[in-house]
Amino acid sequence: MAFVAEPLAKLIAEFNKLPGIGPKSAQRLAYHLLRSSEEEARALAEAILAVKEKVKLCSVCFNTTDCDPCSICRDTQRDHSKICVVEKPSDVIPLERTGKFRGTYHVLHGTINPNKGIGPEDLKIRELLSRLQNGIVSEVIIATSPNVESETTALYLQQIIKPLRIRVTRLARGLPFGAELEYADDLTLGQALENRQEF
Amino acid sequence: MNTSRTYQVEGVILKQARLGENDRILTVFTSELGKLRVVAKGACSPRSKFTGNVEPLTHAVMLLAKGRNLDILTQSQTINNFLDLKKDLWRLACGLYVLELVDSFTIEGSESRPLFTSLLEILNELNAAANSEIALRYFELRLLRYAGYRPQLQRCAICDQPLRPELNFFEPSKGGIVCPHCYSRENPKARYPVSVEALKVFRLWQSCDYATAKRIKLKSNLSTELDHVLHGHISYLLGKELKSRLWLQRLKKELLSKERTATVNQGVC
């Protein structure tokens, strides 16, 4: 890009590497930053650096945190007998937003994917099992996404946790709010019918 | 001349990959057009009309629109989502192995109706909790046949003499069984001895339908022998180890050790 100043071209190229950002969006973001004040640009740069320098994984639940153990694992008001198992750190956010769960989490950092050669040893499953040995945990809630890889992970977890005599539950399946019944797939609709509740 | 931009296919979804934020690329094995790659727009959104219809191990009728590069999925109606299969860890692993096999042995746009029928047959059998070992071996033999690699089981693949009822050997590079005489003379790299019993089963399965094939009662060592030979042939042809097979082997080992522990515990009680 000889017609664009070298630092600007470099910024565009860096933005372009981000997920969901194409060349046009990268260009738009770079020009926006160029127009914005120096404080704004510095704040963004510092925020990016801080993420890389300060954010690490919690040694208990493996969620992203800036202090170890994370605020959820340290919270004595939370129910430590319940562990909600999720695939990735970003899955904790929507579950916390519901305000319905006061237990703790465990982040697997992926799912078992036989066709890609990702097995249990590539995930934080061994760490989950060692958490379950302390005798405090009475329930493990499997909150994996409803797809084939996550289903494999959930079934595998169920198989290895059941012998420990710990209750294994999973999130209910059903229709999302605002969805149209006409377009619901048979699997979801079938499970919504099976798990119907008293009204 | 058909100028319609849309067309309908019946297929089984082999795999899917994410495309951008919300879309998915599906690899579908269809009865009409063989293997296809299509785009399901917005399929990652929880409110998408495709949610649940575009997962691997789904048999569906799909309406596709011709796209510039890849065709676009516009409608999908599930025929069978093999729900029982997906509820069992072992059978789910078998199903994923079958899908990877089909994906590895087929090329895009090459139609094979008999293979499609066989694929549906095995998925239905796995869904109905049939003997997965027999179903998998029978399917592997069918797949090799439809892919053009039908093993030579009647005559020696080197000297062309009829095989005798004795211990023979399977030589993947020759595409079939070789007699002990040729095996020692040629000194091939084959590591797959084939017993008389195993050869009989292979020959029967190569010529009969599944209803007859599943009547056979396989002893554990014979089942292992059949698996060993076919796996050797398949990995030689593909030049790689299927990842889903490694998962299958791992689960088999875990399930066997679990069974052994249960038996020991019962003995103690």
CSV table of C-alpha atoms in Angstrom, one decimal:
chain,number,residue,atom,x,y,z
A,1,MET,CA,0.0,0.0,0.0
A,2,ALA,CA,2.4,2.7,-1.2
A,3,PHE,CA,-0.4,5.3,-1.3
A,4,VAL,CA,-1.1,4.9,2.4
A,5,ALA,CA,1.4,6.1,5.1
A,6,GLU,CA,3.4,3.2,6.4
A,7,PRO,CA,2.1,3.3,10.1
A,8,LEU,CA,-1.4,3.5,8.9
A,9,ALA,CA,-1.0,0.6,6.5
A,10,LYS,CA,0.5,-1.4,9.4
A,11,LEU,CA,-2.5,-0.6,11.6
A,12,ILE,CA,-4.9,-1.6,8.8
A,13,ALA,CA,-3.0,-4.9,8.4
A,14,GLU,CA,-3.1,-5.6,12.1
A,15,PHE,CA,-6.9,-4.9,12.3
A,16,ASN,CA,-7.4,-7.1,9.3
A,17,LYS,CA,-6.0,-10.1,11.3
A,18,LEU,CA,-8.8,-9.9,13.9
A,19,PRO,CA,-11.8,-12.2,13.6
A,20,GLY,CA,-14.7,-10.8,11.6
A,21,ILE,CA,-12.7,-7.8,10.4
A,22,GLY,CA,-12.3,-7.6,6.6
A,23,PRO,CA,-10.0,-5.1,4.7
A,24,LYS,CA,-12.7,-2.5,4.5
A,25,SER,CA,-13.6,-2.6,8.2
A,26,ALA,CA,-9.9,-2.6,9.1
A,27,GLN,CA,-9.5,0.5,7.0
A,28,ARG,CA,-12.5,2.2,8.6
A,29,LEU,CA,-11.2,1.4,12.1
A,30,ALA,CA,-7.7,2.7,11.3
A,31,TYR,CA,-9.0,6.0,9.9
A,32,HIS,CA,-11.4,6.4,12.9
A,33,LEU,CA,-8.4,6.0,15.2
A,34,LEU,CA,-6.4,8.5,13.1
A,35,ARG,CA,-9.2,11.1,13.5
A,36,SER,CA,-9.7,10.4,17.3
A,37,SER,CA,-7.8,12.2,20.0
A,38,GLU,CA,-4.4,11.0,21.2
A,39,GLU,CA,-5.9,10.1,24.7
A,40,GLU,CA,-8.4,7.8,23.1
A,41,ALA,CA,-5.7,6.1,21.0
A,42,ARG,CA,-3.5,5.7,24.0
A,43,ALA,CA,-6.3,4.3,26.1
A,44,LEU,CA,-7.0,1.7,23.5
A,45,ALA,CA,-3.3,0.8,23.2
A,46,GLU,CA,-3.0,0.5,27.0
A,47,ALA,CA,-6.1,-1.6,27.2
A,48,ILE,CA,-4.7,-4.0,24.6
A,49,LEU,CA,-1.4,-4.2,26.5
A,50,ALA,CA,-3.0,-4.6,29.9
A,51,VAL,CA,-5.0,-7.6,28.5
A,52,LYS,CA,-1.9,-9.3,27.4
A,53,GLU,CA,0.1,-8.5,30.6
A,54,LYS,CA,-2.5,-8.9,33.4
A,55,VAL,CA,-5.1,-11.4,32.2
A,56,LYS,CA,-4.3,-15.0,33.0
A,57,LEU,CA,-6.1,-18.2,33.8
A,58,CYS,CA,-7.6,-18.9,37.3
A,59,SER,CA,-5.7,-21.9,38.7
A,60,VAL,CA,-9.0,-23.3,40.1
A,61,CYS,CA,-11.6,-22.8,37.4
A,62,PHE,CA,-9.4,-21.8,34.4
A,63,ASN,CA,-11.6,-18.8,33.6
A,64,THR,CA,-9.8,-15.6,32.5
A,65,THR,CA,-8.9,-13.4,35.4
A,66,ASP,CA,-6.6,-10.6,36.6
A,67,CYS,CA,-6.2,-12.1,40.1
A,68,ASP,CA,-5.7,-15.7,41.0
A,69,PRO,CA,-8.0,-17.4,42.2
A,70,CYS,CA,-10.7,-15.4,40.3
A,71,SER,CA,-13.4,-13.4,42.0
A,72,ILE,CA,-15.9,-16.2,41.6
A,73,CYS,CA,-13.7,-18.9,43.1
A,74,ARG,CA,-12.7,-16.6,46.0
A,75,ASP,CA,-16.4,-15.6,46.8
A,76,THR,CA,-17.4,-17.5,50.0
A,77,GLN,CA,-21.0,-16.5,49.4
A,78,ARG,CA,-21.2,-18.7,46.3
A,79,ASP,CA,-22.2,-22.3,46.5
A,80,HIS,CA,-19.0,-24.3,46.0
A,81,SER,CA,-20.8,-27.6,45.9
A,82,LYS,CA,-22.0,-26.9,42.4
A,83,ILE,CA,-19.7,-26.6,39.4
A,84,CYS,CA,-21.0,-25.5,36.0
A,85,VAL,CA,-18.8,-26.8,33.2
A,86,VAL,CA,-18.5,-24.6,30.2
A,87,GLU,CA,-16.5,-24.8,27.0
A,88,LYS,CA,-14.9,-21.4,26.9
A,89,PRO,CA,-14.4,-18.3,29.1
A,90,SER,CA,-16.9,-16.3,27.2
A,91,ASP,CA,-19.6,-18.8,28.1
A,92,VAL,CA,-19.4,-17.7,31.7
A,93,ILE,CA,-20.7,-14.2,30.9
A,94,PRO,CA,-24.2,-15.1,29.6
A,95,LEU,CA,-24.7,-17.6,32.5
A,96,GLU,CA,-23.7,-14.9,35.1
A,97,ARG,CA,-26.0,-12.4,33.3
A,98,THR,CA,-29.0,-14.7,34.1
A,99,GLY,CA,-28.4,-14.1,37.8
A,100,LYS,CA,-29.8,-17.6,38.4
A,101,PHE,CA,-26.6,-19.5,39.2
A,102,ARG,CA,-24.7,-18.9,42.4
A,103,GLY,CA,-22.3,-21.8,42.1
A,104,THR,CA,-18.8,-21.9,40.6
A,105,TYR,CA,-17.5,-22.7,37.1
A,106,HIS,CA,-15.0,-24.8,35.3
A,107,VAL,CA,-13.8,-23.8,31.8
A,108,LEU,CA,-12.7,-26.7,29.6
A,109,HIS,CA,-11.1,-24.6,26.9
A,110,GLY,CA,-12.6,-26.5,24.0
A,111,THR,CA,-14.6,-29.6,23.2
A,112,ILE,CA,-13.7,-33.2,22.3
A,113,ASN,CA,-13.6,-33.3,18.5
A,114,PRO,CA,-12.7,-36.8,17.3
A,115,ASN,CA,-12.5,-35.7,13.7
A,116,LYS,CA,-9.9,-33.0,14.5
A,117,GLY,CA,-8.0,-35.3,16.9
A,118,ILE,CA,-8.9,-33.2,20.0
A,119,GLY,CA,-9.2,-35.6,22.9
A,120,PRO,CA,-9.9,-35.2,26.6
A,121,GLU,CA,-6.1,-34.7,27.4
A,122,ASP,CA,-6.2,-31.5,25.3
A,123,LEU,CA,-8.9,-30.0,27.6
A,124,LYS,CA,-9.0,-29.1,31.3
A,125,ILE,CA,-10.8,-32.4,32.2
A,126,ARG,CA,-8.0,-33.8,34.4
A,127,GLU,CA,-8.1,-30.6,36.4
A,128,LEU,CA,-11.9,-30.9,36.7
A,129,LEU,CA,-11.6,-34.4,38.1
A,130,SER,CA,-9.0,-33.3,40.7
A,131,ARG,CA,-11.5,-30.6,41.8
A,132,LEU,CA,-14.1,-33.3,42.3
A,133,GLN,CA,-11.9,-35.3,44.6
A,134,ASN,CA,-12.3,-32.8,47.5
A,135,GLY,CA,-15.7,-34.2,48.6
A,136,ILE,CA,-17.4,-30.8,48.6
A,137,VAL,CA,-18.9,-31.0,45.1
A,138,SER,CA,-22.3,-32.5,44.9
A,139,GLU,CA,-23.4,-31.5,41.5
A,140,VAL,CA,-21.8,-30.9,38.1
A,141,ILE,CA,-23.9,-29.0,35.6
A,142,ILE,CA,-22.8,-29.6,32.0
A,143,ALA,CA,-23.4,-26.4,30.1
A,144,THR,CA,-22.0,-27.3,26.7
A,145,SER,CA,-23.5,-26.0,23.4
A,146,PRO,CA,-26.0,-28.3,21.7
A,147,ASN,CA,-23.9,-29.7,18.9
A,148,VAL,CA,-22.2,-33.0,18.0
A,149,GLU,CA,-18.7,-32.1,19.5
A,150,SER,CA,-20.2,-30.7,22.7
A,151,GLU,CA,-22.5,-33.7,22.9
A,152,THR,CA,-19.5,-36.0,22.8
A,153,THR,CA,-17.8,-33.9,25.5
A,154,ALA,CA,-20.9,-34.0,27.7
A,155,LEU,CA,-21.4,-37.7,27.3
A,156,TYR,CA,-17.7,-38.3,28.1
A,157,LEU,CA,-17.9,-36.1,31.2
A,158,GLN,CA,-21.0,-37.9,32.3
A,159,GLN,CA,-19.2,-41.3,31.9
A,160,ILE,CA,-16.2,-40.3,34.0
A,161,ILE,CA,-18.0,-38.3,36.7
A,162,LYS,CA,-20.9,-40.8,37.4
A,163,PRO,CA,-18.7,-43.4,39.1
A,164,LEU,CA,-17.7,-40.6,41.6
A,165,ARG,CA,-21.3,-40.6,42.8
A,166,ILE,CA,-21.7,-36.9,42.0
A,167,ARG,CA,-24.9,-35.7,40.5
A,168,VAL,CA,-24.5,-34.8,36.8
A,169,THR,CA,-27.0,-32.5,35.2
A,170,ARG,CA,-27.2,-30.6,32.0
A,171,LEU,CA,-28.9,-27.5,30.7
A,172,ALA,CA,-32.4,-28.0,29.4
A,173,ARG,CA,-33.1,-27.8,25.7
A,174,GLY,CA,-35.9,-25.9,24.2
A,175,LEU,CA,-37.1,-23.1,22.1
A,176,PRO,CA,-35.3,-19.8,22.3
A,177,PHE,CA,-37.5,-16.8,23.3
A,178,GLY,CA,-38.7,-15.0,20.2
A,179,ALA,CA,-38.3,-18.0,17.9
A,180,GLU,CA,-41.0,-19.2,15.6
A,181,LEU,CA,-42.4,-22.7,16.2
A,182,GLU,CA,-42.8,-23.2,12.4
A,183,TYR,CA,-39.0,-23.0,11.9
A,184,ALA,CA,-38.0,-25.0,15.0
A,185,ASP,CA,-36.1,-28.2,14.1
A,186,ASP,CA,-37.5,-31.6,15.1
A,187,LEU,CA,-34.7,-32.3,17.7
A,188,THR,CA,-35.3,-29.0,19.6
A,189,LEU,CA,-39.0,-29.2,19.4
A,190,GLY,CA,-39.0,-32.9,20.5
A,191,GLN,CA,-36.8,-32.1,23.5
A,192,ALA,CA,-38.9,-29.1,24.4
A,193,LEU,CA,-42.0,-31.3,24.4
A,194,GLU,CA,-40.2,-34.0,26.5
A,195,ASN,CA,-39.1,-31.5,29.0
A,196,ARG,CA,-42.3,-29.5,29.2
A,197,GLN,CA,-43.3,-28.0,32.6
A,198,GLU,CA,-46.4,-27.4,34.6
A,199,PHE,CA,-47.9,-24.0,33.6
B,1,MET,CA,-33.0,-26.6,-20.2
B,2,ASN,CA,-33.5,-26.2,-16.5
B,3,THR,CA,-32.7,-22.5,-15.6
B,4,SER,CA,-34.0,-22.6,-12.0
B,5,ARG,CA,-31.6,-21.2,-9.5
B,6,THR,CA,-32.7,-23.6,-6.8
B,7,TYR,CA,-32.6,-27.3,-6.6
B,8,GLN,CA,-33.4,-30.0,-4.0
B,9,VAL,CA,-31.1,-32.7,-2.7
B,10,GLU,CA,-31.4,-35.4,0.0
B,11,GLY,CA,-28.2,-35.8,2.0
B,12,VAL,CA,-26.4,-36.6,5.2
B,13,ILE,CA,-24.3,-33.8,6.7
B,14,LEU,CA,-20.7,-35.1,7.1
B,15,LYS,CA,-19.1,-32.1,8.8
B,16,GLN,CA,-19.4,-28.4,9.2
B,17,ALA,CA,-17.0,-25.5,9.7
B,18,ARG,CA,-17.6,-22.0,10.8
B,19,LEU,CA,-17.5,-19.3,8.2
B,20,GLY,CA,-17.2,-15.8,9.5
B,21,GLU,CA,-19.2,-14.8,12.6
B,22,ASN,CA,-22.5,-16.4,11.8
B,23,ASP,CA,-22.3,-18.7,8.8
B,24,ARG,CA,-21.3,-22.3,8.4
B,25,ILE,CA,-19.9,-24.3,5.5
B,26,LEU,CA,-21.5,-27.8,5.4
B,27,THR,CA,-20.1,-30.8,3.7
B,28,VAL,CA,-23.0,-32.9,2.7
B,29,PHE,CA,-23.1,-36.4,1.0
B,30,THR,CA,-26.1,-36.4,-1.2
B,31,SER,CA,-27.8,-39.2,-3.1
B,32,GLU,CA,-28.2,-37.1,-6.3
B,33,LEU,CA,-24.8,-35.2,-6.6
B,34,GLY,CA,-22.4,-37.0,-4.2
B,35,LYS,CA,-20.4,-34.8,-1.9
B,36,LEU,CA,-21.1,-31.1,-1.9
B,37,ARG,CA,-20.0,-28.1,0.1
B,38,VAL,CA,-22.7,-25.6,0.8
B,39,VAL,CA,-23.0,-22.4,2.9
B,40,ALA,CA,-25.7,-22.2,5.6
B,41,LYS,CA,-26.0,-18.4,6.2
B,42,GLY,CA,-26.7,-17.3,9.8
B,43,ALA,CA,-26.6,-20.9,11.0
B,44,CYS,CA,-24.6,-20.0,14.1
B,45,SER,CA,-27.3,-17.7,15.4
B,46,PRO,CA,-29.6,-19.4,18.0
B,47,ARG,CA,-32.6,-18.1,16.2
B,48,SER,CA,-31.6,-19.4,12.8
B,49,LYS,CA,-34.1,-21.6,11.0
B,50,PHE,CA,-31.3,-24.0,10.4
B,51,THR,CA,-30.3,-24.6,14.1
B,52,GLY,CA,-30.3,-28.3,14.7
B,53,ASN,CA,-30.9,-29.1,11.0
B,54,VAL,CA,-27.3,-28.5,10.0
B,55,GLU,CA,-25.4,-30.6,12.5
B,56,PRO,CA,-23.3,-33.6,11.3
B,57,LEU,CA,-25.2,-36.9,11.5
B,58,THR,CA,-28.4,-35.4,10.2
B,59,HIS,CA,-30.3,-36.8,7.2
B,60,ALA,CA,-32.3,-34.0,5.6
B,61,VAL,CA,-33.9,-32.8,2.4
B,62,MET,CA,-32.3,-29.5,1.4
B,63,LEU,CA,-33.2,-26.8,-1.0
B,64,LEU,CA,-30.1,-25.1,-2.4
B,65,ALA,CA,-29.6,-22.0,-4.4
B,66,LYS,CA,-26.8,-21.7,-6.9
B,67,GLY,CA,-24.1,-19.4,-5.6
B,68,ARG,CA,-21.0,-17.8,-7.2
B,69,ASN,CA,-18.6,-20.2,-5.5
B,70,LEU,CA,-20.5,-22.4,-3.1
B,71,ASP,CA,-24.2,-23.1,-3.3
B,72,ILE,CA,-26.4,-21.6,-0.5
B,73,LEU,CA,-28.7,-23.6,1.7
B,74,THR,CA,-32.1,-21.9,1.7
B,75,GLN,CA,-34.3,-24.6,3.4
B,76,SER,CA,-33.7,-27.8,5.3
B,77,GLN,CA,-36.2,-30.4,6.5
B,78,THR,CA,-34.8,-33.1,8.7
B,79,ILE,CA,-35.7,-36.7,7.8
B,80,ASN,CA,-33.8,-38.3,10.6
B,81,ASN,CA,-31.4,-36.8,13.2
B,82,PHE,CA,-30.4,-40.1,14.7
B,83,LEU,CA,-31.2,-38.9,18.2
B,84,ASP,CA,-30.6,-42.3,19.9
B,85,LEU,CA,-27.2,-42.6,18.4
B,86,LYS,CA,-26.3,-39.1,19.6
B,87,LYS,CA,-27.3,-40.1,23.2
B,88,ASP,CA,-24.7,-42.8,23.4
B,89,LEU,CA,-21.0,-42.0,23.6
B,90,TRP,CA,-19.8,-45.2,21.8
B,91,ARG,CA,-22.4,-45.1,19.1
B,92,LEU,CA,-21.8,-41.4,18.5
B,93,ALA,CA,-18.1,-42.1,18.1
B,94,CYS,CA,-19.0,-44.9,15.6
B,95,GLY,CA,-21.2,-42.5,13.7
B,96,LEU,CA,-18.5,-39.8,13.5
B,97,TYR,CA,-16.0,-42.5,12.3
B,98,VAL,CA,-18.4,-43.5,9.5
B,99,LEU,CA,-18.8,-39.8,8.4
B,100,GLU,CA,-15.0,-39.3,8.4
B,101,LEU,CA,-14.6,-42.5,6.3
B,102,VAL,CA,-17.2,-41.3,3.7
B,103,ASP,CA,-15.6,-37.9,3.6
B,104,SER,CA,-12.1,-39.3,3.1
B,105,PHE,CA,-13.1,-41.8,0.3
B,106,THR,CA,-15.3,-39.4,-1.7
B,107,ILE,CA,-14.5,-36.4,-3.9
B,108,GLU,CA,-16.9,-33.5,-4.5
B,109,GLY,CA,-19.4,-33.9,-7.2
B,110,SER,CA,-18.9,-37.6,-7.7
B,111,GLU,CA,-22.3,-39.3,-7.3
B,112,SER,CA,-22.6,-42.7,-5.6
B,113,ARG,CA,-26.2,-43.8,-4.8
B,114,PRO,CA,-25.2,-47.2,-3.5
B,115,LEU,CA,-22.8,-45.6,-1.0
B,116,PHE,CA,-25.5,-43.2,0.1
B,117,THR,CA,-27.9,-46.1,0.7
B,118,SER,CA,-25.2,-48.0,2.6
B,119,LEU,CA,-24.4,-44.8,4.7
B,120,LEU,CA,-28.1,-44.5,5.6
B,121,GLU,CA,-28.3,-48.2,6.4
B,122,ILE,CA,-25.4,-48.1,8.9
B,123,LEU,CA,-26.5,-44.9,10.5
B,124,ASN,CA,-30.0,-46.4,11.0
B,125,GLU,CA,-28.4,-49.6,12.4
B,126,LEU,CA,-26.2,-47.7,14.8
B,127,ASN,CA,-29.2,-45.6,15.8
B,128,ALA,CA,-31.1,-48.8,16.6
B,129,ALA,CA,-28.3,-50.1,18.8
B,130,ALA,CA,-27.2,-52.9,16.4
B,131,ASN,CA,-23.9,-54.7,16.9
B,132,SER,CA,-21.6,-51.9,16.0
B,133,GLU,CA,-18.6,-54.1,15.2
B,134,ILE,CA,-20.4,-56.0,12.5
B,135,ALA,CA,-22.1,-52.8,11.2
B,136,LEU,CA,-18.8,-51.0,10.9
B,137,ARG,CA,-16.8,-53.8,9.3
B,138,TYR,CA,-19.7,-54.5,6.8
B,139,PHE,CA,-19.8,-50.8,6.0
B,140,GLU,CA,-16.0,-50.6,5.5
B,141,LEU,CA,-16.2,-53.5,3.0
B,142,ARG,CA,-19.1,-51.8,1.1
B,143,LEU,CA,-17.3,-48.5,1.1
B,144,LEU,CA,-14.1,-50.0,-0.3
B,145,ARG,CA,-16.2,-51.6,-3.0
B,146,TYR,CA,-18.1,-48.5,-4.0
B,147,ALA,CA,-14.8,-46.4,-3.9
B,148,GLY,CA,-13.2,-48.9,-6.3
B,149,TYR,CA,-11.0,-50.7,-3.9
B,150,ARG,CA,-12.8,-54.0,-3.5
B,151,PRO,CA,-10.3,-56.4,-2.0
B,152,GLN,CA,-9.4,-59.6,-3.9
B,153,LEU,CA,-10.5,-62.4,-1.6
B,154,GLN,CA,-11.0,-65.3,-4.0
B,155,ARG,CA,-7.5,-65.7,-5.5
B,156,CYS,CA,-4.0,-64.8,-4.5
B,157,ALA,CA,-3.4,-61.2,-5.5
B,158,ILE,CA,0.1,-62.1,-6.8
B,159,CYS,CA,0.0,-65.6,-8.4
B,160,ASP,CA,-3.7,-65.6,-9.1
B,161,GLN,CA,-4.1,-69.2,-7.8
B,162,PRO,CA,-7.3,-70.0,-5.8
B,163,LEU,CA,-6.7,-69.6,-2.1
B,164,ARG,CA,-6.4,-72.7,0.0
B,165,PRO,CA,-8.1,-73.1,3.4
B,166,GLU,CA,-5.0,-72.2,5.4
B,167,LEU,CA,-3.5,-69.1,7.0
B,168,ASN,CA,-3.2,-66.5,4.3
B,169,PHE,CA,-2.0,-62.9,4.4
B,170,PHE,CA,-3.6,-59.6,3.5
B,171,GLU,CA,-1.3,-57.3,1.5
B,172,PRO,CA,-2.7,-53.8,1.2
B,173,SER,CA,-0.3,-52.8,-1.7
B,174,LYS,CA,-1.6,-55.7,-3.7
B,175,GLY,CA,-5.2,-55.0,-2.9
B,176,GLY,CA,-6.1,-58.4,-1.5
B,177,ILE,CA,-5.1,-61.7,0.0
B,178,VAL,CA,-1.8,-63.4,-0.9
B,179,CYS,CA,-1.1,-67.0,-0.4
B,180,PRO,CA,1.6,-68.2,2.1
B,181,HIS,CA,3.8,-69.2,-0.8
B,182,CYS,CA,3.9,-65.8,-2.4
B,183,TYR,CA,4.0,-64.1,0.9
B,184,SER,CA,7.3,-65.8,1.8
B,185,ARG,CA,8.7,-65.5,-1.7
B,186,GLU,CA,7.9,-61.8,-2.3
B,187,ASN,CA,8.6,-60.9,1.3
B,188,PRO,CA,6.0,-58.1,1.3
B,189,LYS,CA,5.5,-55.7,4.1
B,190,ALA,CA,2.1,-57.2,5.0
B,191,ARG,CA,1.5,-57.6,8.6
B,192,TYR,CA,-2.0,-59.0,8.4
B,193,PRO,CA,-2.4,-62.7,8.7
B,194,VAL,CA,-5.9,-63.8,7.7
B,195,SER,CA,-7.3,-67.0,9.3
B,196,VAL,CA,-9.6,-69.3,7.4
B,197,GLU,CA,-12.5,-68.2,9.6
B,198,ALA,CA,-11.8,-64.5,8.9
B,199,LEU,CA,-11.6,-65.1,5.2
B,200,LYS,CA,-14.9,-66.9,5.2
B,201,VAL,CA,-16.6,-64.0,7.0
B,202,PHE,CA,-15.0,-61.5,4.5
B,203,ARG,CA,-16.2,-63.4,1.5
B,204,LEU,CA,-19.7,-63.8,2.9
B,205,TRP,CA,-19.9,-60.0,3.8
B,206,GLN,CA,-18.6,-59.1,0.4
B,207,SER,CA,-21.5,-60.8,-1.4
B,208,CYS,CA,-24.4,-60.8,1.0
B,209,ASP,CA,-26.8,-58.1,2.2
B,210,TYR,CA,-26.7,-56.6,5.7
B,211,ALA,CA,-29.6,-58.6,7.0
B,212,THR,CA,-27.6,-61.8,6.4
B,213,ALA,CA,-24.3,-60.2,7.5
B,214,LYS,CA,-25.6,-59.3,10.9
B,215,ARG,CA,-26.7,-62.9,11.7
B,216,ILE,CA,-23.0,-63.9,12.2
B,217,LYS,CA,-21.9,-64.3,15.8
B,218,LEU,CA,-18.3,-62.9,16.0
B,219,LYS,CA,-16.0,-64.0,18.8
B,220,SER,CA,-13.8,-61.3,20.2
B,221,ASN,CA,-10.5,-62.4,18.6
B,222,LEU,CA,-12.1,-62.9,15.2
B,223,SER,CA,-13.7,-59.4,15.5
B,224,THR,CA,-10.3,-57.9,16.3
B,225,GLU,CA,-8.7,-59.8,13.4
B,226,LEU,CA,-11.3,-58.4,10.9
B,227,ASP,CA,-10.9,-54.9,12.3
B,228,HIS,CA,-7.1,-55.1,12.1
B,229,VAL,CA,-7.1,-56.2,8.5
B,230,LEU,CA,-9.6,-53.7,7.2
B,231,HIS,CA,-8.0,-50.9,9.2
B,232,GLY,CA,-4.6,-51.8,7.7
B,233,HIS,CA,-6.1,-51.6,4.2
B,234,ILE,CA,-8.0,-48.4,4.8
B,235,SER,CA,-5.0,-46.6,6.3
B,236,TYR,CA,-2.8,-47.8,3.5
B,237,LEU,CA,-5.2,-46.4,0.9
B,238,LEU,CA,-5.7,-43.1,2.6
B,239,GLY,CA,-2.1,-42.8,3.6
B,240,LYS,CA,-3.1,-41.6,7.0
B,241,GLU,CA,-4.8,-42.6,10.2
B,242,LEU,CA,-8.4,-41.4,10.7
B,243,LYS,CA,-8.6,-39.2,13.7
B,244,SER,CA,-12.0,-40.4,14.7
B,245,ARG,CA,-10.7,-44.0,14.7
B,246,LEU,CA,-8.2,-43.1,17.3
B,247,TRP,CA,-11.0,-41.8,19.5
B,248,LEU,CA,-13.0,-45.0,18.8
B,249,GLN,CA,-10.0,-47.2,19.8
B,250,ARG,CA,-9.5,-45.1,23.0
B,251,LEU,CA,-13.2,-45.5,24.0
B,252,LYS,CA,-13.1,-49.2,23.3
B,253,LYS,CA,-10.1,-49.6,25.6
B,254,GLU,CA,-11.8,-47.5,28.3
B,255,LEU,CA,-15.1,-49.4,28.0
B,256,LEU,CA,-13.2,-52.8,28.1
B,257,SER,CA,-11.3,-51.8,31.2
B,258,LYS,CA,-14.5,-50.6,32.8
B,259,GLU,CA,-16.2,-53.9,32.0
B,260,ARG,CA,-13.2,-55.8,33.5
B,261,THR,CA,-13.4,-53.7,36.7
B,262,ALA,CA,-17.1,-54.4,37.0
B,263,THR,CA,-16.5,-58.1,36.5
B,264,VAL,CA,-13.7,-58.1,39.2
B,265,ASN,CA,-16.0,-56.2,41.6
B,266,GLN,CA,-18.8,-58.6,41.0
B,267,GLY,CA,-16.4,-61.5,41.8
B,268,VAL,CA,-15.4,-59.8,45.0
B,269,CYS,CA,-19.0,-59.3,46.1
